[in-house]
Coordinates of C-alpha atoms (C1' of nucleotides) in Angstrom, one line a residue:
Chain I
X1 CA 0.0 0.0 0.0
X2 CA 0.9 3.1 -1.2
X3 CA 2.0 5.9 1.7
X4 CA -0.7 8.1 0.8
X5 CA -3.1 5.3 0.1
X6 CA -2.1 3.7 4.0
X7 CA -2.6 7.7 5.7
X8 CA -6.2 7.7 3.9
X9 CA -7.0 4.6 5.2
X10 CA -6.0 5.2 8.7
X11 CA -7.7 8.9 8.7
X12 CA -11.2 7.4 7.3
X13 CA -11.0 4.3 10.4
X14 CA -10.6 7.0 12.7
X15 CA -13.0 9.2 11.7
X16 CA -15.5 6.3 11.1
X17 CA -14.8 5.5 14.6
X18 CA -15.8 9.0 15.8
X19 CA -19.3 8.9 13.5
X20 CA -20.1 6.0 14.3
X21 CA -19.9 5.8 17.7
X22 CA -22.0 9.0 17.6
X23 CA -24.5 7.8 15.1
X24 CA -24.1 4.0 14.9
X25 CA -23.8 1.6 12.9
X26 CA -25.9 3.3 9.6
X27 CA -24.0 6.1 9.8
X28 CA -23.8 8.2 6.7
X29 CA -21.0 6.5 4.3
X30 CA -21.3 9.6 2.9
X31 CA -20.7 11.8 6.0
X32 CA -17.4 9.8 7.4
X33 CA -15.8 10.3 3.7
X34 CA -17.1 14.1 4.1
X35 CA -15.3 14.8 7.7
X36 CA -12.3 12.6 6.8
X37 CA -11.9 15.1 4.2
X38 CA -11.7 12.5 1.1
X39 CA -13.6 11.9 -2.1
X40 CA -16.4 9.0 -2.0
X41 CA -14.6 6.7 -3.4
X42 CA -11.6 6.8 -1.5
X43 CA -13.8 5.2 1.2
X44 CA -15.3 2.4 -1.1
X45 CA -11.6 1.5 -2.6
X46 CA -10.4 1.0 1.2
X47 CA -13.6 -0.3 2.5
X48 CA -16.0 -1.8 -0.1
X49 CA -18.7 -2.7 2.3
X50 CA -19.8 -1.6 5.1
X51 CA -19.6 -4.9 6.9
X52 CA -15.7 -4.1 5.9
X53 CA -15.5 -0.8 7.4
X54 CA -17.5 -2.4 10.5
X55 CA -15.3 -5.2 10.5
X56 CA -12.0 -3.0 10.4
X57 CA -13.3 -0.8 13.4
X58 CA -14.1 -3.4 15.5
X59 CA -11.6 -6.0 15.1
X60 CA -9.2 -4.9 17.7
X61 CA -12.0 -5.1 20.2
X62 CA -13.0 -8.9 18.9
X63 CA -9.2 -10.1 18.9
X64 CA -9.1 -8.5 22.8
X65 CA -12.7 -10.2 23.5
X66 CA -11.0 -13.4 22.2
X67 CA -7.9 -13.4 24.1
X68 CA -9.4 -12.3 27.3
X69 CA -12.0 -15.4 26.5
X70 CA -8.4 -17.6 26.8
X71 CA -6.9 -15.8 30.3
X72 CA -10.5 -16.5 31.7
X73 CA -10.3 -20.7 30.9
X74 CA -7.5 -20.9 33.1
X75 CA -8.1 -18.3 35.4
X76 CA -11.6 -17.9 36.8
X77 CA -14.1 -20.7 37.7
X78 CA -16.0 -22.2 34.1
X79 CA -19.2 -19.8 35.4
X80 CA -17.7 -16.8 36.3
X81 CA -15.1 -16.5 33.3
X82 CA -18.3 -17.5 31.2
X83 CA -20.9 -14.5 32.8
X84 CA -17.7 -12.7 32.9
X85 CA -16.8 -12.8 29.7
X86 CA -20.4 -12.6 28.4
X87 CA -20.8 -8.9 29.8
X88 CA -17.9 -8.1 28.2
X89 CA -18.9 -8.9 24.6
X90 CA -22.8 -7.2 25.6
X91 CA -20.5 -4.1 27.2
X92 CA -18.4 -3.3 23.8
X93 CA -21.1 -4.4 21.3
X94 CA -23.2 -2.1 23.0
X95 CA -20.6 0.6 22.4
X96 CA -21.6 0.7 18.7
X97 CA -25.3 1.0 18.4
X98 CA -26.8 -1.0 15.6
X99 CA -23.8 -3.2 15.1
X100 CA -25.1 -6.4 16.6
X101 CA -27.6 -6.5 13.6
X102 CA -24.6 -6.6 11.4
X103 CA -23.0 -9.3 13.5
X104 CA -25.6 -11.5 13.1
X105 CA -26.4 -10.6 9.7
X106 CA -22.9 -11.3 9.3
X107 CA -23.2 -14.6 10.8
X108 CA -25.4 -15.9 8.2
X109 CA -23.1 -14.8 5.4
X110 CA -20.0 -16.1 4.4
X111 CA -18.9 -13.6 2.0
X112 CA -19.2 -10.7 4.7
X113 CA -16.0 -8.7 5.7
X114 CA -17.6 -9.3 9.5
X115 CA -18.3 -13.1 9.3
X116 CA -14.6 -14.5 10.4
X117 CA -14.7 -11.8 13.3
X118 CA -18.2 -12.9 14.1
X119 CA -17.4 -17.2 14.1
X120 CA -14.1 -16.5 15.7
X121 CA -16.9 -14.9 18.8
X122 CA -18.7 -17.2 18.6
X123 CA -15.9 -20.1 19.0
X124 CA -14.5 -18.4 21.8
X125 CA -18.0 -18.1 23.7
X126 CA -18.5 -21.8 22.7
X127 CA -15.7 -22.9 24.3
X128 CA -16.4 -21.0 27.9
X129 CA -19.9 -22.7 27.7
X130 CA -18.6 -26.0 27.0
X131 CA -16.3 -26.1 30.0
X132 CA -19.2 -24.5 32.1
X133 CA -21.2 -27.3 31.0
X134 CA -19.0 -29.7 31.3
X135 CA -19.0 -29.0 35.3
X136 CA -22.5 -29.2 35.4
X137 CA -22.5 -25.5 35.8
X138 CA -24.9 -24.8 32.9
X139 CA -27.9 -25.5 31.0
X140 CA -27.1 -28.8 28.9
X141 CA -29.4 -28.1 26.0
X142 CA -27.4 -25.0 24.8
X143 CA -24.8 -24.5 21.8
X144 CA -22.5 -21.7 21.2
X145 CA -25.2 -20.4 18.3
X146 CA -27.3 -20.1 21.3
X147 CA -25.2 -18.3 23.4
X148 CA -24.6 -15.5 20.4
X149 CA -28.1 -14.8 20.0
X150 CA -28.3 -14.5 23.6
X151 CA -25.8 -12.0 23.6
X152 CA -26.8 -10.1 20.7
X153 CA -29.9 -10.3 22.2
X154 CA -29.2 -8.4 25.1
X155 CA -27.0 -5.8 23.1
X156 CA -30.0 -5.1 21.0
X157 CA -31.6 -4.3 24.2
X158 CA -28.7 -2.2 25.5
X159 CA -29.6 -0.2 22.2
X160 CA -33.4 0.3 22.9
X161 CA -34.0 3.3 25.0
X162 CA -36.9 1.8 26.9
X163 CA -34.5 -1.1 27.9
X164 CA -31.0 0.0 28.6
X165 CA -32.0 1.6 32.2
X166 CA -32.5 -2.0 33.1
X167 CA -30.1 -3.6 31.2
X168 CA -28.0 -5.1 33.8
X169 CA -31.1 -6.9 35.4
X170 CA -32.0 -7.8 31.8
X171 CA -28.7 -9.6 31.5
X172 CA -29.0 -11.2 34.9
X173 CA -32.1 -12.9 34.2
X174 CA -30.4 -14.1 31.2
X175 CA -27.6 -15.1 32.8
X176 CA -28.9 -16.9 35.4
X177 CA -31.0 -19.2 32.5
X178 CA -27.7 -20.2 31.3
X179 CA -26.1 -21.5 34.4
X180 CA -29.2 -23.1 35.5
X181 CA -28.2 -26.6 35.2
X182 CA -31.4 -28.2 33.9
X183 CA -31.9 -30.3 31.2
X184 CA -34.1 -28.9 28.4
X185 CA -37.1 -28.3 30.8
X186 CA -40.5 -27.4 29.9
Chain V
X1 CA -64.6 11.4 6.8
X2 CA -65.2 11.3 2.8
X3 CA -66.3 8.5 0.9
X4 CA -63.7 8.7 -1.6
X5 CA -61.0 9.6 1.4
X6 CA -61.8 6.3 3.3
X7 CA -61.9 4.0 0.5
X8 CA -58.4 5.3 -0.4
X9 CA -57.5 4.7 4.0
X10 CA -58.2 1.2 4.1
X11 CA -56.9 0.4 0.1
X12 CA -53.2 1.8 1.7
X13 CA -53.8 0.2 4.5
X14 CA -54.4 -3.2 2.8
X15 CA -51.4 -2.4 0.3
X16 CA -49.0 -1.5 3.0
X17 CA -50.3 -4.7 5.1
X18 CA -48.8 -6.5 1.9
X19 CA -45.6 -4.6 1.8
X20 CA -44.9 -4.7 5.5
X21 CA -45.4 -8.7 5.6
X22 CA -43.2 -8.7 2.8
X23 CA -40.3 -6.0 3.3
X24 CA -40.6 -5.4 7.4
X25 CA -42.0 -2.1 9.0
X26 CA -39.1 0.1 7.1
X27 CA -40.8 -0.5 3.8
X28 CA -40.8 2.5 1.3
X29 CA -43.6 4.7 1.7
X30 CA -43.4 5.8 -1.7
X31 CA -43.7 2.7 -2.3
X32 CA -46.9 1.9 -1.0
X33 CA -48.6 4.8 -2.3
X34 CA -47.3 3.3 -5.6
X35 CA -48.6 0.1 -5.4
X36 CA -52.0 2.1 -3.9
X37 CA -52.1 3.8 -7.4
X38 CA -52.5 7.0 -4.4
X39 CA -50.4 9.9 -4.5
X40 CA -47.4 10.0 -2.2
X41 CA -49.0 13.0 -0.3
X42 CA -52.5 11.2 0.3
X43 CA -50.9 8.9 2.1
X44 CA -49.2 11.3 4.3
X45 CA -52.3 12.8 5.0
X46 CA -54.1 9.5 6.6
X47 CA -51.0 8.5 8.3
X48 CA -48.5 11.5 9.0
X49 CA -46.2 9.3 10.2
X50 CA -44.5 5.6 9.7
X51 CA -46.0 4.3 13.7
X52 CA -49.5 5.9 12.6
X53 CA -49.0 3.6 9.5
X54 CA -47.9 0.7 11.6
X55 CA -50.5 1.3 14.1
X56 CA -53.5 0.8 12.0
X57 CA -51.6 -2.0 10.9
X58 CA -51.6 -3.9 13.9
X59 CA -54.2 -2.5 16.0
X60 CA -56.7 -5.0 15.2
X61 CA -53.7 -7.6 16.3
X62 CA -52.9 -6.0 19.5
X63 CA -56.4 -5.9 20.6
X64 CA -56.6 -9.4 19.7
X65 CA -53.6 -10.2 22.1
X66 CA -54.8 -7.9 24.3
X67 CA -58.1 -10.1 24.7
X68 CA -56.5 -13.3 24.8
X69 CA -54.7 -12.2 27.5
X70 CA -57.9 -11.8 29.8
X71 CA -59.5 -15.0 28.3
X72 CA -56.4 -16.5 29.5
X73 CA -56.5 -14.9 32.9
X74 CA -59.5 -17.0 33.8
X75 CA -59.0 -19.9 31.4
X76 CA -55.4 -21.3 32.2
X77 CA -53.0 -21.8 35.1
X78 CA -50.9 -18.6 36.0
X79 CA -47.6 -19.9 34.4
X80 CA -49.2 -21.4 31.2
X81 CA -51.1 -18.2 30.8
X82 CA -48.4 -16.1 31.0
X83 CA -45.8 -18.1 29.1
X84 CA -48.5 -18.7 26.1
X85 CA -49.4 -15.5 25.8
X86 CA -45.7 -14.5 25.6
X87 CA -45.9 -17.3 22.4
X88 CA -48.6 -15.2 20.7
X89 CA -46.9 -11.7 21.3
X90 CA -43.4 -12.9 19.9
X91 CA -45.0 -14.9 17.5
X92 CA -47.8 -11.8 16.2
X93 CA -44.7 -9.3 16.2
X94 CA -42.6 -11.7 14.3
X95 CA -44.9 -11.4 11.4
X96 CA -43.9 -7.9 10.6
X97 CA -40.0 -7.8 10.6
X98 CA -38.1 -4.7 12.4
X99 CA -41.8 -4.1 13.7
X100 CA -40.2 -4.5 17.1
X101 CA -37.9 -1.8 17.0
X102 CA -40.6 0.3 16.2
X103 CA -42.6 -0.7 19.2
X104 CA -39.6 -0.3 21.5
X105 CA -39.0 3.4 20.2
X106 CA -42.9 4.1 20.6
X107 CA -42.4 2.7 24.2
X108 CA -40.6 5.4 25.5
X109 CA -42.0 8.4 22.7
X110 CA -45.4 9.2 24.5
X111 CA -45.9 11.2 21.5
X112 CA -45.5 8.0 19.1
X113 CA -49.3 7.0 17.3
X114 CA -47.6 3.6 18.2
X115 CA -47.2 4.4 21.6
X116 CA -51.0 3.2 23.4
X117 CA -50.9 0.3 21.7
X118 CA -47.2 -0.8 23.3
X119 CA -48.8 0.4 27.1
X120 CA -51.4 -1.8 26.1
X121 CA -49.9 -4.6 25.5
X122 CA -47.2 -3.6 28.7
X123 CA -50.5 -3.8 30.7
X124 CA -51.8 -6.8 29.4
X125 CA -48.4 -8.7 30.3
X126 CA -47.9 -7.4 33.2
X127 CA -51.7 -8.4 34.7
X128 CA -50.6 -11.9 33.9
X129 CA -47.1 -11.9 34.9
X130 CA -48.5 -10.4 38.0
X131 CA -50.5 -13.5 39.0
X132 CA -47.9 -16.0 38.2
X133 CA -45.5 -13.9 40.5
X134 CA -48.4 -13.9 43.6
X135 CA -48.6 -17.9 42.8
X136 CA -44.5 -18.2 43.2
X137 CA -44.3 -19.6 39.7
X138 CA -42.2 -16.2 38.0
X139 CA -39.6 -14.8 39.8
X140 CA -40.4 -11.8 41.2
X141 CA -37.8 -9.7 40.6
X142 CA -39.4 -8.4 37.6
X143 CA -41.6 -6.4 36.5
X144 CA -44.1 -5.4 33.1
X145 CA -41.2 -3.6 31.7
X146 CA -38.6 -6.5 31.2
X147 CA -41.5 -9.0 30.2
X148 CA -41.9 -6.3 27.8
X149 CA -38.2 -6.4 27.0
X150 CA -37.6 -9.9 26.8
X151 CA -40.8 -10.4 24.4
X152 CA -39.0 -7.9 22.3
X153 CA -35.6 -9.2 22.5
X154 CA -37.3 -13.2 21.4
X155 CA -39.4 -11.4 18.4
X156 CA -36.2 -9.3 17.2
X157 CA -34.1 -12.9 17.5
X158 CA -36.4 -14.4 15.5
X159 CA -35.8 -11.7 12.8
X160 CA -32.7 -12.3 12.4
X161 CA -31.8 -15.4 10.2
X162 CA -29.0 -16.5 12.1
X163 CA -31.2 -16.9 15.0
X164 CA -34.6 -18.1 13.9
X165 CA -33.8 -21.3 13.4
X166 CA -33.3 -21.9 17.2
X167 CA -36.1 -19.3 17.7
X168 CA -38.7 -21.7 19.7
X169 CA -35.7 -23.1 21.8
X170 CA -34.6 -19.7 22.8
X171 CA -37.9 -18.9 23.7
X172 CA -38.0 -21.8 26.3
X173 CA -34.5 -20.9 27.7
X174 CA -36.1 -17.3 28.4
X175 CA -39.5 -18.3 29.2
X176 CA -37.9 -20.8 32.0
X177 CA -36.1 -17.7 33.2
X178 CA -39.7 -15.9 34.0
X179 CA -40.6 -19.3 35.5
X180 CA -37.5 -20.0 37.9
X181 CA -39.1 -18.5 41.0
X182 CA -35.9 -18.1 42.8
X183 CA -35.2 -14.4 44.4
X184 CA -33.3 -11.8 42.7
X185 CA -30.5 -14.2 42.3
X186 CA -26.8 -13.1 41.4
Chain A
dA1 C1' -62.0 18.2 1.7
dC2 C1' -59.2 15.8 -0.5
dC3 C1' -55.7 14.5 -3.9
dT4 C1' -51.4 15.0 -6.8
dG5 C1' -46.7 15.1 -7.8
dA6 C1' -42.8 18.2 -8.2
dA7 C1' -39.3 19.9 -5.2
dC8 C1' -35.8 19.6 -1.6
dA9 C1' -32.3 17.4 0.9
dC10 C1' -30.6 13.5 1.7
dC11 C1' -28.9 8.3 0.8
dG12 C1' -25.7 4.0 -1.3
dT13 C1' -23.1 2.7 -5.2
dT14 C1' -20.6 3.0 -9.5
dC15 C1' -17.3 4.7 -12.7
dA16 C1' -15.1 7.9 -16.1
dA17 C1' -11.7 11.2 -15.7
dG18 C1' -7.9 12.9 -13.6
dT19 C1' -2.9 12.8 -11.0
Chain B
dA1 C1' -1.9 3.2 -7.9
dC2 C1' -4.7 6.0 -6.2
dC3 C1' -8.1 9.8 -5.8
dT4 C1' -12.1 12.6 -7.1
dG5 C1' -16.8 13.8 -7.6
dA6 C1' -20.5 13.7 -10.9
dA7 C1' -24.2 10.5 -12.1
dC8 C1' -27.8 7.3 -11.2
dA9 C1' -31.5 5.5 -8.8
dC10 C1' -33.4 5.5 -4.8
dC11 C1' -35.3 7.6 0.0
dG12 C1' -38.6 10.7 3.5
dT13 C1' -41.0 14.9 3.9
dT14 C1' -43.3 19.1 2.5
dC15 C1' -46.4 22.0 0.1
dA16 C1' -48.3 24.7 -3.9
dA17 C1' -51.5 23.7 -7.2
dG18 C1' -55.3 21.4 -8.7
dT19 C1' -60.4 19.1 -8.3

DNA sequence: ACCTGAACACCGTTCAAGT
DNA sequence: ACCTGAACACCGTTCAAGT
């Protein structure tokens, strides 16, 4: 990458950053090229989607998320690293609004900039589960596709106005269905 | 109101019923009043807003729900009640994609045409989850507002493709959640 | 009273033309 | 190689002009 090319890119990511932790995940495309101060196109050569601008914000945060997913298996007891690390992935989703729809959009589709960063999540989450389960410390009849849409769940709640003020109970509740070790009850 | 003037309200209303179904609640208005054969501003005058639209939409749903909930009230045991009717609402909502967003925003907007209808329904959930709490079958440390949250939370998972498929069984993990009638646990 | 559609200010996306 | 911004096809919303 060119020098000039490499300064464009960085300017746009931090400016993207700024817009769209202001505005969310929609934000104008238009907007972040205009107050990074470069043509439209700029932004689609360096980002052709928005899943890749999304993915390029947000990746340091996953690859943290991820490797604090690892300290947590050796360090804290299989439910508290999971709850643990659970509010962690609600807390900096929720930092973005709107993004979670593009996780799980993302989910679905292979060819997104975001689905790697989204599986890799996911496989991290799966694994604290597993172990919790394993212990007999959570619900049996729960997979690590379970455990995303829990959490996106509650990070689309984070977003709603009418739910964030009781967001942390919301995610209690929630939490406390996932250690609950019953088999699938009804 | 005119003759001509409510012929054209319930034609946009039965277009936009088809569009809504099809596209979700953030279906192009223009569009609608395209397939209406009705000018764009016609259908600005009947509903001057998108919840307006949405309301007349699913008004005659709500009030549906909202009856079932009292038939209900009398009909079943506290827990089935409550846990049925929560079937019905996620299930009604889910029928109209990104409807729920809507009815979160309308929540807290008293000035939303969207807004009685989600106080409503609140109400209506509340009445039941109410009962099952004075029975010790919910757990009591909540209230209308996160049954209110967590219907929301199941309807927007089940909009989202990655999630759908495992829709009814997160429904039960959350619904078992109400049910655990344990205190405000940690 | 009610309807129409042009007008305005925005989008996302593409791509010819420039350096 | 990379950048620019006009062009295109869309939006939501308003409102003068028509019937």
């Amino acid at each position: 990458m060119r020098a000039d090319a490499k300064k464009n890119y960085e300017h746009i990511l931090a400016v993207a950053n700024v817009v769209v932790t202001k505005h969310g995940a929609n934000a104008s495309l238009r907007d972040i090229a205009r107050k990074a101060g470069v043509g439209l196109g700029t932004l689609y050569r360096h980002f052709p989607t928005r899943a890749a601008l999304l993915d390029a914000l947000l990746r340091t945060g996953f690859d943290e998320l991820t490797a604090k997913a690892r300290e947590l298996e050796t360090a804290s007891s299989p439910d508290d690293a999971l709850v643990s690390w659970l509010r962690d992935v609600v807390t900096f989703t929720g930092n973005y609004q709107g993004v979670v729809a593009a996780m799980t959009a993302a989910m679905e589709d292979t060819e997104s900039a975001l689905h790697a960063s989204c599986v890799t999540l996911r496989t991290a989450g799966t694994r604290l589960l597993t172990r919790t389960q394993a212990e007999g410390l959570a619900r049996t009849d729960m997979n690590g596709d379970d455990l995303f849409s829990l959490a996106a769940a509650l990070a689309w709640l984070g977003d709603q106005p009418s739910s964030a003020p009781r967001a942390e109970h919301l995610f209690r509740i929630i939490a406390s269905a996932i250690l609950s070790n019953r088999a699938s009850g009804d």
